[in-house]
Each structure stands twice: as C-alpha cells, then as structure tokens.
C-alpha cells in the first residue's frame, strides 16, 4: 500500500548562506517538472523563513534539521517545533546520527522531539541507523529495532522513518540493495506491528551517500519510499537527478 508519493528530502546540514537562494530557485524550477515526487529542503535554521517565502506556492516545502521537545522555555540556542512551523517549515528531521553523536541525543530525547513535531503539526523525519562496528558484529537489525522502539512518536501521526547507516553518511559507501531491502522490510514489519494499518503508509527513506549514480538502484528497492540526501542536495542538478530516479 502506498498512499503517499515518494519523498526526497535534502539535508543541508551546516551549509548555506543567503546567497544559496539561487540553488533553491533551481530546485523549485526542476521540481515543477516532477509532480510525482514530493521534495523537502531542510536548510540551516537561519534560512528557513526566507526559503519558505521563496518556496511558497511551489512544489517544494521547507523543513528544520532539529527541534527542541518543549514549545517554549529557557533553552538558550534551541528552537522549538512551533517556531519552525511559525517560520514556514512543514517538516523536521529528528534523531539524525550527527545529533545523536555530537549532542548525545538518546532514543528518549529523539522520541520527545518527534512528539513535539506532531504537536506542532510538522512531519517528523525520524532517523535511525547502525554504526560500522554494529553492522560488523551482526547487530544492525537489533540496533535499528531498538532505535525504532525508542525513538518513534507515541501516536500514529504523520511521520517518516529515515534509515541511515552511520557508516554510509558522507563516506561514498552504501549498503548493498539486498541489505537495504532486508532492513527496510524489517522496519516495515516493526511499523505494522506497532501502528497496525497506519504503519503500512509510513514512508521509509534510505539515506547515506545517495548520489545520482546510485539513486535509481537504491530507490527501486522494495519498501524504499524515498531518500534523505545530504551532500548531493546542496547542488540543485544532483538533487533533481536523484528525485527523477524515483520514476
Ligand atoms: P550524505 O548525508 O548524503 O552526505 O551521505 C546523508 C545524511 O546525513 O542525511
């Protein structure tokens, strides 16, 4: 059952200044020719408002890269899901491995952020994925299973899961299509057992070194409903080539 279009999400990480608006405009122009694919760009927080204004009325939506679990409060430097929504975002990435690693975010923290996204009316893109050592020890499914258990939102709201093996992010390495198929099948089963029927409609993205050269192969795998793209999303032409590989 596929009730949504495939989703290609661009995670710009800590890249982008006001001058990057030209790249967004190119992405918007290309997206108009790909109505069968949903696309969201997640720029740094400083660009969300201006990007949302530029993208208004276009096929592109804008997302945040992280949010705080609380709506307001004494949390210097943090941004709430409500603030992202107010700035024009429609989605937010939570639990990216760089947040888990450099900011020590646990599954419980990620779940609280996913719940916050739901509360604010944002689509949470919840990231999970094993490290190289965990895969080599044969623990990839167990690790992702427990991340799924601990970090997905409590309610069956509108959220997306992104499977991103940590060792594939920014390295040029990717799992084999067979390994991706096994993991996405496993995640689908977990979603169905936890959220019953609505678990069938949750999109499961693959992320980690998705490029124009490997996108078609990865996106053709069963239960891969789109991609979370880092480096290649910074260049409109590459991002659009990846999106067009969904066809
Ligand atoms: P990458 O990053 O495409 O540059 O590997 C993916 C991500 O971290 O979301």
PDB file of C-alpha atoms and ligand atoms in Angstrom:
ATOM      1  CA  UNK A   1       0.000   0.000   0.000  1.00  0.00           C
ATOM      2  CA  UNK A   2       1.465   3.366  -0.971  1.00  0.00           C
ATOM      3  CA  UNK A   3      -0.726   6.269  -0.010  1.00  0.00           C
ATOM      4  CA  UNK A   4       1.941   8.949  -0.362  1.00  0.00           C
ATOM      5  CA  UNK A   5       4.205   9.994  -3.188  1.00  0.00           C
ATOM      6  CA  UNK A   6       7.875   9.138  -2.752  1.00  0.00           C
ATOM      7  CA  UNK A   7       9.709  11.733  -0.689  1.00  0.00           C
ATOM      8  CA  UNK A   8      13.152  13.110  -1.462  1.00  0.00           C
ATOM      9  CA  UNK A   9      14.427  15.189   1.447  1.00  0.00           C
ATOM     10  CA  UNK A  10      17.548  17.343   1.285  1.00  0.00           C
ATOM     11  CA  UNK A  11      19.525  17.814   4.480  1.00  0.00           C
ATOM     12  CA  UNK A  12      21.813  20.792   4.012  1.00  0.00           C
ATOM     13  CA  UNK A  13      23.380  20.357   7.471  1.00  0.00           C
ATOM     14  CA  UNK A  14      25.579  23.363   8.385  1.00  0.00           C
ATOM     15  CA  UNK A  15      25.852  24.616   4.818  1.00  0.00           C
ATOM     16  CA  UNK A  16      24.214  27.619   3.213  1.00  0.00           C
ATOM     17  CA  UNK A  17      24.132  31.390   3.388  1.00  0.00           C
ATOM     18  CA  UNK A  18      21.606  33.833   1.974  1.00  0.00           C
ATOM     19  CA  UNK A  19      23.401  33.569  -1.345  1.00  0.00           C
ATOM     20  CA  UNK A  20      22.271  29.919  -1.582  1.00  0.00           C
ATOM     21  CA  UNK A  21      18.765  31.073  -2.536  1.00  0.00           C
ATOM     22  CA  UNK A  22      19.740  30.661  -6.195  1.00  0.00           C
ATOM     23  CA  UNK A  23      20.201  26.928  -5.656  1.00  0.00           C
ATOM     24  CA  UNK A  24      16.751  26.736  -4.074  1.00  0.00           C
ATOM     25  CA  UNK A  25      15.258  28.530  -7.056  1.00  0.00           C
ATOM     26  CA  UNK A  26      16.829  25.972  -9.377  1.00  0.00           C
ATOM     27  CA  UNK A  27      15.423  23.149  -7.256  1.00  0.00           C
ATOM     28  CA  UNK A  28      11.971  24.740  -7.393  1.00  0.00           C
ATOM     29  CA  UNK A  29      12.123  25.077 -11.167  1.00  0.00           C
ATOM     30  CA  UNK A  30      13.121  21.418 -11.536  1.00  0.00           C
ATOM     31  CA  UNK A  31      10.517  20.216  -9.046  1.00  0.00           C
ATOM     32  CA  UNK A  32       7.736  21.703 -11.166  1.00  0.00           C
ATOM     33  CA  UNK A  33       8.600  19.087 -13.782  1.00  0.00           C
ATOM     34  CA  UNK A  34       8.462  16.220 -11.269  1.00  0.00           C
ATOM     35  CA  UNK A  35       4.963  16.373  -9.752  1.00  0.00           C
ATOM     36  CA  UNK A  36       5.049  12.666  -8.909  1.00  0.00           C
ATOM     37  CA  UNK A  37       7.776  13.220  -6.296  1.00  0.00           C
ATOM     38  CA  UNK A  38       7.424  15.144  -3.027  1.00  0.00           C
ATOM     39  CA  UNK A  39      10.509  17.170  -2.117  1.00  0.00           C
ATOM     40  CA  UNK A  40      11.526  18.973   1.036  1.00  0.00           C
ATOM     41  CA  UNK A  41      14.676  21.002   1.631  1.00  0.00           C
ATOM     42  CA  UNK A  42      15.999  21.297   5.184  1.00  0.00           C
ATOM     43  CA  UNK A  43      18.389  24.272   5.234  1.00  0.00           C
ATOM     44  CA  UNK A  44      20.059  25.686   8.343  1.00  0.00           C
ATOM     45  CA  UNK A  45      17.559  27.401  10.659  1.00  0.00           C
ATOM     46  CA  UNK A  46      18.762  30.857   9.604  1.00  0.00           C
ATOM     47  CA  UNK A  47      17.408  30.250   6.093  1.00  0.00           C
ATOM     48  CA  UNK A  48      14.072  28.620   6.878  1.00  0.00           C
ATOM     49  CA  UNK A  49      11.987  31.795   6.794  1.00  0.00           C
ATOM     50  CA  UNK A  50      13.395  33.144   3.572  1.00  0.00           C
ATOM     51  CA  UNK A  51      13.375  29.728   1.884  1.00  0.00           C
ATOM     52  CA  UNK A  52       9.768  29.134   2.937  1.00  0.00           C
ATOM     53  CA  UNK A  53       8.809  32.514   1.470  1.00  0.00           C
ATOM     54  CA  UNK A  54      10.631  31.746  -1.793  1.00  0.00           C
ATOM     55  CA  UNK A  55       9.094  28.271  -1.999  1.00  0.00           C
ATOM     56  CA  UNK A  56       5.582  29.400  -1.103  1.00  0.00           C
ATOM     57  CA  UNK A  57       3.090  28.105  -3.673  1.00  0.00           C
ATOM     58  CA  UNK A  58       5.754  25.887  -5.288  1.00  0.00           C
ATOM     59  CA  UNK A  59       6.093  22.089  -5.068  1.00  0.00           C
ATOM     60  CA  UNK A  60       8.997  22.469  -2.608  1.00  0.00           C
ATOM     61  CA  UNK A  61       8.449  22.571   1.119  1.00  0.00           C
ATOM     62  CA  UNK A  62      10.982  23.510   3.767  1.00  0.00           C
ATOM     63  CA  UNK A  63      11.983  21.637   6.920  1.00  0.00           C
ATOM     64  CA  UNK A  64      14.141  22.056  10.011  1.00  0.00           C
ATOM     65  CA  UNK A  65      17.107  19.831  10.927  1.00  0.00           C
ATOM     66  CA  UNK A  66      16.305  19.518  14.629  1.00  0.00           C
ATOM     67  CA  UNK A  67      13.902  20.894  17.228  1.00  0.00           C
ATOM     68  CA  UNK A  68      13.595  21.069  20.994  1.00  0.00           C
ATOM     69  CA  UNK A  69      10.988  18.920  22.721  1.00  0.00           C
ATOM     70  CA  UNK A  70       9.416  21.855  24.583  1.00  0.00           C
ATOM     71  CA  UNK A  71       7.343  24.526  22.878  1.00  0.00           C
ATOM     72  CA  UNK A  72       8.910  27.461  24.773  1.00  0.00           C
ATOM     73  CA  UNK A  73      11.295  27.930  27.681  1.00  0.00           C
ATOM     74  CA  UNK A  74      14.732  28.788  28.993  1.00  0.00           C
ATOM     75  CA  UNK A  75      16.727  26.723  26.481  1.00  0.00           C
ATOM     76  CA  UNK A  76      19.358  29.050  25.086  1.00  0.00           C
ATOM     77  CA  UNK A  77      20.162  28.399  21.476  1.00  0.00           C
ATOM     78  CA  UNK A  78      17.363  25.900  20.912  1.00  0.00           C
ATOM     79  CA  UNK A  79      14.440  26.163  18.518  1.00  0.00           C
ATOM     80  CA  UNK A  80      11.035  24.594  19.120  1.00  0.00           C
ATOM     81  CA  UNK A  81       8.891  22.733  16.629  1.00  0.00           C
ATOM     82  CA  UNK A  82       6.311  25.505  16.988  1.00  0.00           C
ATOM     83  CA  UNK A  83       8.950  28.078  15.998  1.00  0.00           C
ATOM     84  CA  UNK A  84       9.893  26.069  12.919  1.00  0.00           C
ATOM     85  CA  UNK A  85       6.234  25.863  11.991  1.00  0.00           C
ATOM     86  CA  UNK A  86       5.865  29.588  12.530  1.00  0.00           C
ATOM     87  CA  UNK A  87       8.866  30.209  10.255  1.00  0.00           C
ATOM     88  CA  UNK A  88       7.156  28.271   7.473  1.00  0.00           C
ATOM     89  CA  UNK A  89       8.549  24.745   7.905  1.00  0.00           C
ATOM     90  CA  UNK A  90       6.335  21.735   7.257  1.00  0.00           C
ATOM     91  CA  UNK A  91       8.743  19.039   8.472  1.00  0.00           C
ATOM     92  CA  UNK A  92      11.683  18.491  10.797  1.00  0.00           C
ATOM     93  CA  UNK A  93      14.474  15.919  10.894  1.00  0.00           C
ATOM     94  CA  UNK A  94      14.915  14.415  14.369  1.00  0.00           C
ATOM     95  CA  UNK A  95      17.494  11.962  15.683  1.00  0.00           C
ATOM     96  CA  UNK A  96      19.997  12.406  12.865  1.00  0.00           C
ATOM     97  CA  UNK A  97      23.102  10.407  13.723  1.00  0.00           C
ATOM     98  CA  UNK A  98      25.099  13.645  13.926  1.00  0.00           C
ATOM     99  CA  UNK A  99      22.687  14.868  16.638  1.00  0.00           C
ATOM    100  CA  UNK A 100      22.823  11.512  18.401  1.00  0.00           C
ATOM    101  CA  UNK A 101      26.622  11.504  18.252  1.00  0.00           C
ATOM    102  CA  UNK A 102      27.698  15.127  18.775  1.00  0.00           C
ATOM    103  CA  UNK A 103      24.842  16.155  21.049  1.00  0.00           C
ATOM    104  CA  UNK A 104      24.392  12.879  22.898  1.00  0.00           C
ATOM    105  CA  UNK A 105      20.736  12.507  21.960  1.00  0.00           C
ATOM    106  CA  UNK A 106      19.200   9.309  23.299  1.00  0.00           C
ATOM    107  CA  UNK A 107      16.214   7.490  21.833  1.00  0.00           C
ATOM    108  CA  UNK A 108      14.027   9.046  24.547  1.00  0.00           C
ATOM    109  CA  UNK A 109      15.143  12.557  23.563  1.00  0.00           C
ATOM    110  CA  UNK A 110      14.514  11.801  19.909  1.00  0.00           C
ATOM    111  CA  UNK A 111      11.068  10.460  20.718  1.00  0.00           C
ATOM    112  CA  UNK A 112      10.232  13.612  22.691  1.00  0.00           C
ATOM    113  CA  UNK A 113      11.282  15.678  19.654  1.00  0.00           C
ATOM    114  CA  UNK A 114       9.187  13.521  17.329  1.00  0.00           C
ATOM    115  CA  UNK A 115       6.214  14.021  19.652  1.00  0.00           C
ATOM    116  CA  UNK A 116       6.906  17.770  19.618  1.00  0.00           C
ATOM    117  CA  UNK A 117       6.845  17.778  15.823  1.00  0.00           C
ATOM    118  CA  UNK A 118       3.463  16.055  15.914  1.00  0.00           C
ATOM    119  CA  UNK A 119       2.175  18.566  18.471  1.00  0.00           C
ATOM    120  CA  UNK A 120       3.266  21.455  16.225  1.00  0.00           C
ATOM    121  CA  UNK A 121       1.813  19.942  13.066  1.00  0.00           C
ATOM    122  CA  UNK A 122       5.162  19.136  11.454  1.00  0.00           C
ATOM    123  CA  UNK A 123       6.093  15.886   9.738  1.00  0.00           C
ATOM    124  CA  UNK A 124       8.894  14.300  11.776  1.00  0.00           C
ATOM    125  CA  UNK A 125      11.624  12.595   9.747  1.00  0.00           C
ATOM    126  CA  UNK A 126      12.993  10.233  12.385  1.00  0.00           C
ATOM    127  CA  UNK A 127      16.493   8.902  11.659  1.00  0.00           C
ATOM    128  CA  UNK A 128      17.809   5.511  12.696  1.00  0.00           C
ATOM    129  CA  UNK A 129      20.876   3.532  11.666  1.00  0.00           C
ATOM    130  CA  UNK A 130      23.693   1.344  12.891  1.00  0.00           C
ATOM    131  CA  UNK A 131      27.423   2.097  13.075  1.00  0.00           C
ATOM    132  CA  UNK A 132      30.015   0.119  11.153  1.00  0.00           C
ATOM    133  CA  UNK A 133      31.061  -1.800  14.280  1.00  0.00           C
ATOM    134  CA  UNK A 134      27.444  -2.711  14.981  1.00  0.00           C
ATOM    135  CA  UNK A 135      26.948  -3.991  11.429  1.00  0.00           C
ATOM    136  CA  UNK A 136      30.185  -5.945  11.512  1.00  0.00           C
ATOM    137  CA  UNK A 137      29.101  -7.534  14.785  1.00  0.00           C
ATOM    138  CA  UNK A 138      25.866  -8.665  13.105  1.00  0.00           C
ATOM    139  CA  UNK A 139      23.812  -6.340  15.265  1.00  0.00           C
ATOM    140  CA  UNK A 140      22.384  -3.969  12.627  1.00  0.00           C
ATOM    141  CA  UNK A 141      18.793  -5.226  12.876  1.00  0.00           C
ATOM    142  CA  UNK A 142      18.876  -5.336  16.670  1.00  0.00           C
ATOM    143  CA  UNK A 143      20.244  -1.787  16.932  1.00  0.00           C
ATOM    144  CA  UNK A 144      17.772  -0.326  14.456  1.00  0.00           C
ATOM    145  CA  UNK A 145      14.970  -2.318  16.084  1.00  0.00           C
ATOM    146  CA  UNK A 146      15.662  -0.739  19.438  1.00  0.00           C
ATOM    147  CA  UNK A 147      16.013   2.746  17.922  1.00  0.00           C
ATOM    148  CA  UNK A 148      12.628   2.245  16.240  1.00  0.00           C
ATOM    149  CA  UNK A 149      11.163   1.082  19.533  1.00  0.00           C
ATOM    150  CA  UNK A 150      12.571   4.012  21.494  1.00  0.00           C
ATOM    151  CA  UNK A 151      12.511   6.979  19.142  1.00  0.00           C
ATOM    152  CA  UNK A 152       9.346   6.877  17.093  1.00  0.00           C
ATOM    153  CA  UNK A 153       6.466   9.106  18.153  1.00  0.00           C
ATOM    154  CA  UNK A 154       3.917   7.669  20.556  1.00  0.00           C
ATOM    155  CA  UNK A 155       0.920   8.359  18.320  1.00  0.00           C
ATOM    156  CA  UNK A 156       0.451   7.221  14.751  1.00  0.00           C
ATOM    157  CA  UNK A 157       0.788  10.745  13.363  1.00  0.00           C
ATOM    158  CA  UNK A 158       2.289  11.825  10.088  1.00  0.00           C
ATOM    159  CA  UNK A 159       5.924  10.846  10.351  1.00  0.00           C
ATOM    160  CA  UNK A 160       8.623   9.376   8.158  1.00  0.00           C
ATOM    161  CA  UNK A 161      11.446   6.988   9.093  1.00  0.00           C
ATOM    162  CA  UNK A 162      14.883   7.507   7.543  1.00  0.00           C
ATOM    163  CA  UNK A 163      17.222   4.525   7.659  1.00  0.00           C
ATOM    164  CA  UNK A 164      20.725   5.956   7.518  1.00  0.00           C
ATOM    165  CA  UNK A 165      23.593   3.587   8.292  1.00  0.00           C
ATOM    166  CA  UNK A 166      26.078   5.822  10.122  1.00  0.00           C
ATOM    167  CA  UNK A 167      28.992   4.362   8.143  1.00  0.00           C
ATOM    168  CA  UNK A 168      27.335   5.333   4.849  1.00  0.00           C
ATOM    169  CA  UNK A 169      26.842   9.014   5.700  1.00  0.00           C
ATOM    170  CA  UNK A 170      29.238  11.244   3.796  1.00  0.00           C
ATOM    171  CA  UNK A 171      31.585   8.346   3.014  1.00  0.00           C
ATOM    172  CA  UNK A 172      30.553   7.355  -0.503  1.00  0.00           C
ATOM    173  CA  UNK A 173      29.812   3.853   0.841  1.00  0.00           C
ATOM    174  CA  UNK A 174      26.346   2.320   0.647  1.00  0.00           C
ATOM    175  CA  UNK A 175      24.871  -0.982   1.759  1.00  0.00           C
ATOM    176  CA  UNK A 176      24.011  -3.480  -0.975  1.00  0.00           C
ATOM    177  CA  UNK A 177      20.448  -3.324  -2.310  1.00  0.00           C
ATOM    178  CA  UNK A 178      19.935  -6.674  -0.585  1.00  0.00           C
ATOM    179  CA  UNK A 179      20.961  -5.244   2.790  1.00  0.00           C
ATOM    180  CA  UNK A 180      18.743  -2.197   2.248  1.00  0.00           C
ATOM    181  CA  UNK A 181      15.829  -4.467   1.323  1.00  0.00           C
ATOM    182  CA  UNK A 182      16.322  -6.577   4.455  1.00  0.00           C
ATOM    183  CA  UNK A 183      16.478  -3.531   6.728  1.00  0.00           C
ATOM    184  CA  UNK A 184      13.509  -1.741   5.169  1.00  0.00           C
ATOM    185  CA  UNK A 185      11.435  -4.933   5.319  1.00  0.00           C
ATOM    186  CA  UNK A 186      12.337  -5.285   8.986  1.00  0.00           C
ATOM    187  CA  UNK A 187      11.404  -1.643   9.682  1.00  0.00           C
ATOM    188  CA  UNK A 188       8.104  -2.070   7.824  1.00  0.00           C
ATOM    189  CA  UNK A 189       7.249  -5.098   9.965  1.00  0.00           C
ATOM    190  CA  UNK A 190       8.023  -3.160  13.131  1.00  0.00           C
ATOM    191  CA  UNK A 191       5.874  -0.246  11.976  1.00  0.00           C
ATOM    192  CA  UNK A 192       2.967  -2.524  11.191  1.00  0.00           C
ATOM    193  CA  UNK A 193       3.129  -4.323  14.488  1.00  0.00           C
ATOM    194  CA  UNK A 194       3.299  -1.045  16.404  1.00  0.00           C
ATOM    195  CA  UNK A 195       0.870   1.161  14.472  1.00  0.00           C
ATOM    196  CA  UNK A 196      -1.153  -1.584  12.732  1.00  0.00           C
ATOM    197  CA  UNK A 197      -2.641  -0.403   9.436  1.00  0.00           C
ATOM    198  CA  UNK A 198      -1.277   3.108   9.504  1.00  0.00           C
ATOM    199  CA  UNK A 199       2.217   1.584   9.760  1.00  0.00           C
ATOM    200  CA  UNK A 200       1.783   0.439   6.158  1.00  0.00           C
ATOM    201  CA  UNK A 201       1.585   4.022   4.942  1.00  0.00           C
ATOM    202  CA  UNK A 202       4.637   5.372   6.814  1.00  0.00           C
ATOM    203  CA  UNK A 203       7.348   6.239   4.316  1.00  0.00           C
ATOM    204  CA  UNK A 204      10.751   4.683   4.945  1.00  0.00           C
ATOM    205  CA  UNK A 205      13.561   6.688   3.355  1.00  0.00           C
ATOM    206  CA  UNK A 206      17.064   5.442   2.714  1.00  0.00           C
ATOM    207  CA  UNK A 207      19.891   7.874   3.485  1.00  0.00           C
ATOM    208  CA  UNK A 208      23.684   7.757   3.315  1.00  0.00           C
ATOM    209  CA  UNK A 209      25.722   8.662   0.222  1.00  0.00           C
ATOM    210  CA  UNK A 210      22.731   8.795  -2.121  1.00  0.00           C
ATOM    211  CA  UNK A 211      24.032  10.199  -5.422  1.00  0.00           C
ATOM    212  CA  UNK A 212      22.678  10.480  -8.964  1.00  0.00           C
ATOM    213  CA  UNK A 213      24.790   7.431  -9.814  1.00  0.00           C
ATOM    214  CA  UNK A 214      23.248   5.063  -7.246  1.00  0.00           C
ATOM    215  CA  UNK A 215      19.798   6.596  -6.676  1.00  0.00           C
ATOM    216  CA  UNK A 216      17.918   4.506  -9.204  1.00  0.00           C
ATOM    217  CA  UNK A 217      19.213   1.242  -7.780  1.00  0.00           C
ATOM    218  CA  UNK A 218      18.517   2.240  -4.161  1.00  0.00           C
ATOM    219  CA  UNK A 219      15.093   3.750  -4.849  1.00  0.00           C
ATOM    220  CA  UNK A 220      13.991   0.633  -6.728  1.00  0.00           C
ATOM    221  CA  UNK A 221      14.330  -1.490  -3.578  1.00  0.00           C
ATOM    222  CA  UNK A 222      11.038  -2.639  -2.059  1.00  0.00           C
ATOM    223  CA  UNK A 223       9.924  -0.544   0.917  1.00  0.00           C
ATOM    224  CA  UNK A 224      12.265   2.306  -0.031  1.00  0.00           C
ATOM    225  CA  UNK A 225       9.825   5.193  -0.305  1.00  0.00           C
ATOM    226  CA  UNK A 226      12.334   7.950  -0.948  1.00  0.00           C
ATOM    227  CA  UNK A 227      15.703   9.247   0.174  1.00  0.00           C
ATOM    228  CA  UNK A 228      17.299  11.569   2.701  1.00  0.00           C
ATOM    229  CA  UNK A 229      20.130  13.254   0.843  1.00  0.00           C
ATOM    230  CA  UNK A 230      22.992  15.185   2.431  1.00  0.00           C
ATOM    231  CA  UNK A 231      25.902  16.328   0.267  1.00  0.00           C
ATOM    232  CA  UNK A 232      24.171  15.830  -3.075  1.00  0.00           C
ATOM    233  CA  UNK A 233      21.231  18.017  -2.005  1.00  0.00           C
ATOM    234  CA  UNK A 234      23.455  21.115  -1.999  1.00  0.00           C
ATOM    235  CA  UNK A 235      23.644  21.105  -5.776  1.00  0.00           C
ATOM    236  CA  UNK A 236      20.269  21.520  -7.489  1.00  0.00           C
ATOM    237  CA  UNK A 237      21.218  19.457 -10.504  1.00  0.00           C
ATOM    238  CA  UNK A 238      22.286  16.464  -8.384  1.00  0.00           C
ATOM    239  CA  UNK A 239      19.288  16.683  -6.089  1.00  0.00           C
ATOM    240  CA  UNK A 240      16.896  16.804  -9.044  1.00  0.00           C
ATOM    241  CA  UNK A 241      18.615  13.868 -10.734  1.00  0.00           C
ATOM    242  CA  UNK A 242      18.080  11.854  -7.568  1.00  0.00           C
ATOM    243  CA  UNK A 243      14.423  12.887  -7.446  1.00  0.00           C
ATOM    244  CA  UNK A 244      13.912  11.962 -11.072  1.00  0.00           C
ATOM    245  CA  UNK A 245      15.285   8.476 -10.298  1.00  0.00           C
ATOM    246  CA  UNK A 246      12.020   7.812  -8.423  1.00  0.00           C
ATOM    247  CA  UNK A 247      10.214   7.478 -11.733  1.00  0.00           C
TER     248      UNK A 247
HETATM  249  P1  LIG B   1      25.102  12.162   2.763  1.00  0.00           P
HETATM  250  O1  LIG B   1      24.304  12.516   4.111  1.00  0.00           O
HETATM  251  O2  LIG B   1      24.070  12.048   1.661  1.00  0.00           O
HETATM  252  O3  LIG B   1      26.036  13.321   2.545  1.00  0.00           O
HETATM  253  O4  LIG B   1      25.785  10.873   2.990  1.00  0.00           O
HETATM  254  C1  LIG B   1      23.061  11.940   4.390  1.00  0.00           C
HETATM  255  C2  LIG B   1      22.547  12.459   5.714  1.00  0.00           C
HETATM  256  O5  LIG B   1      23.333  12.615   6.659  1.00  0.00           O
HETATM  257  O6  LIG B   1      21.340  12.708   5.859  1.00  0.00           O
END
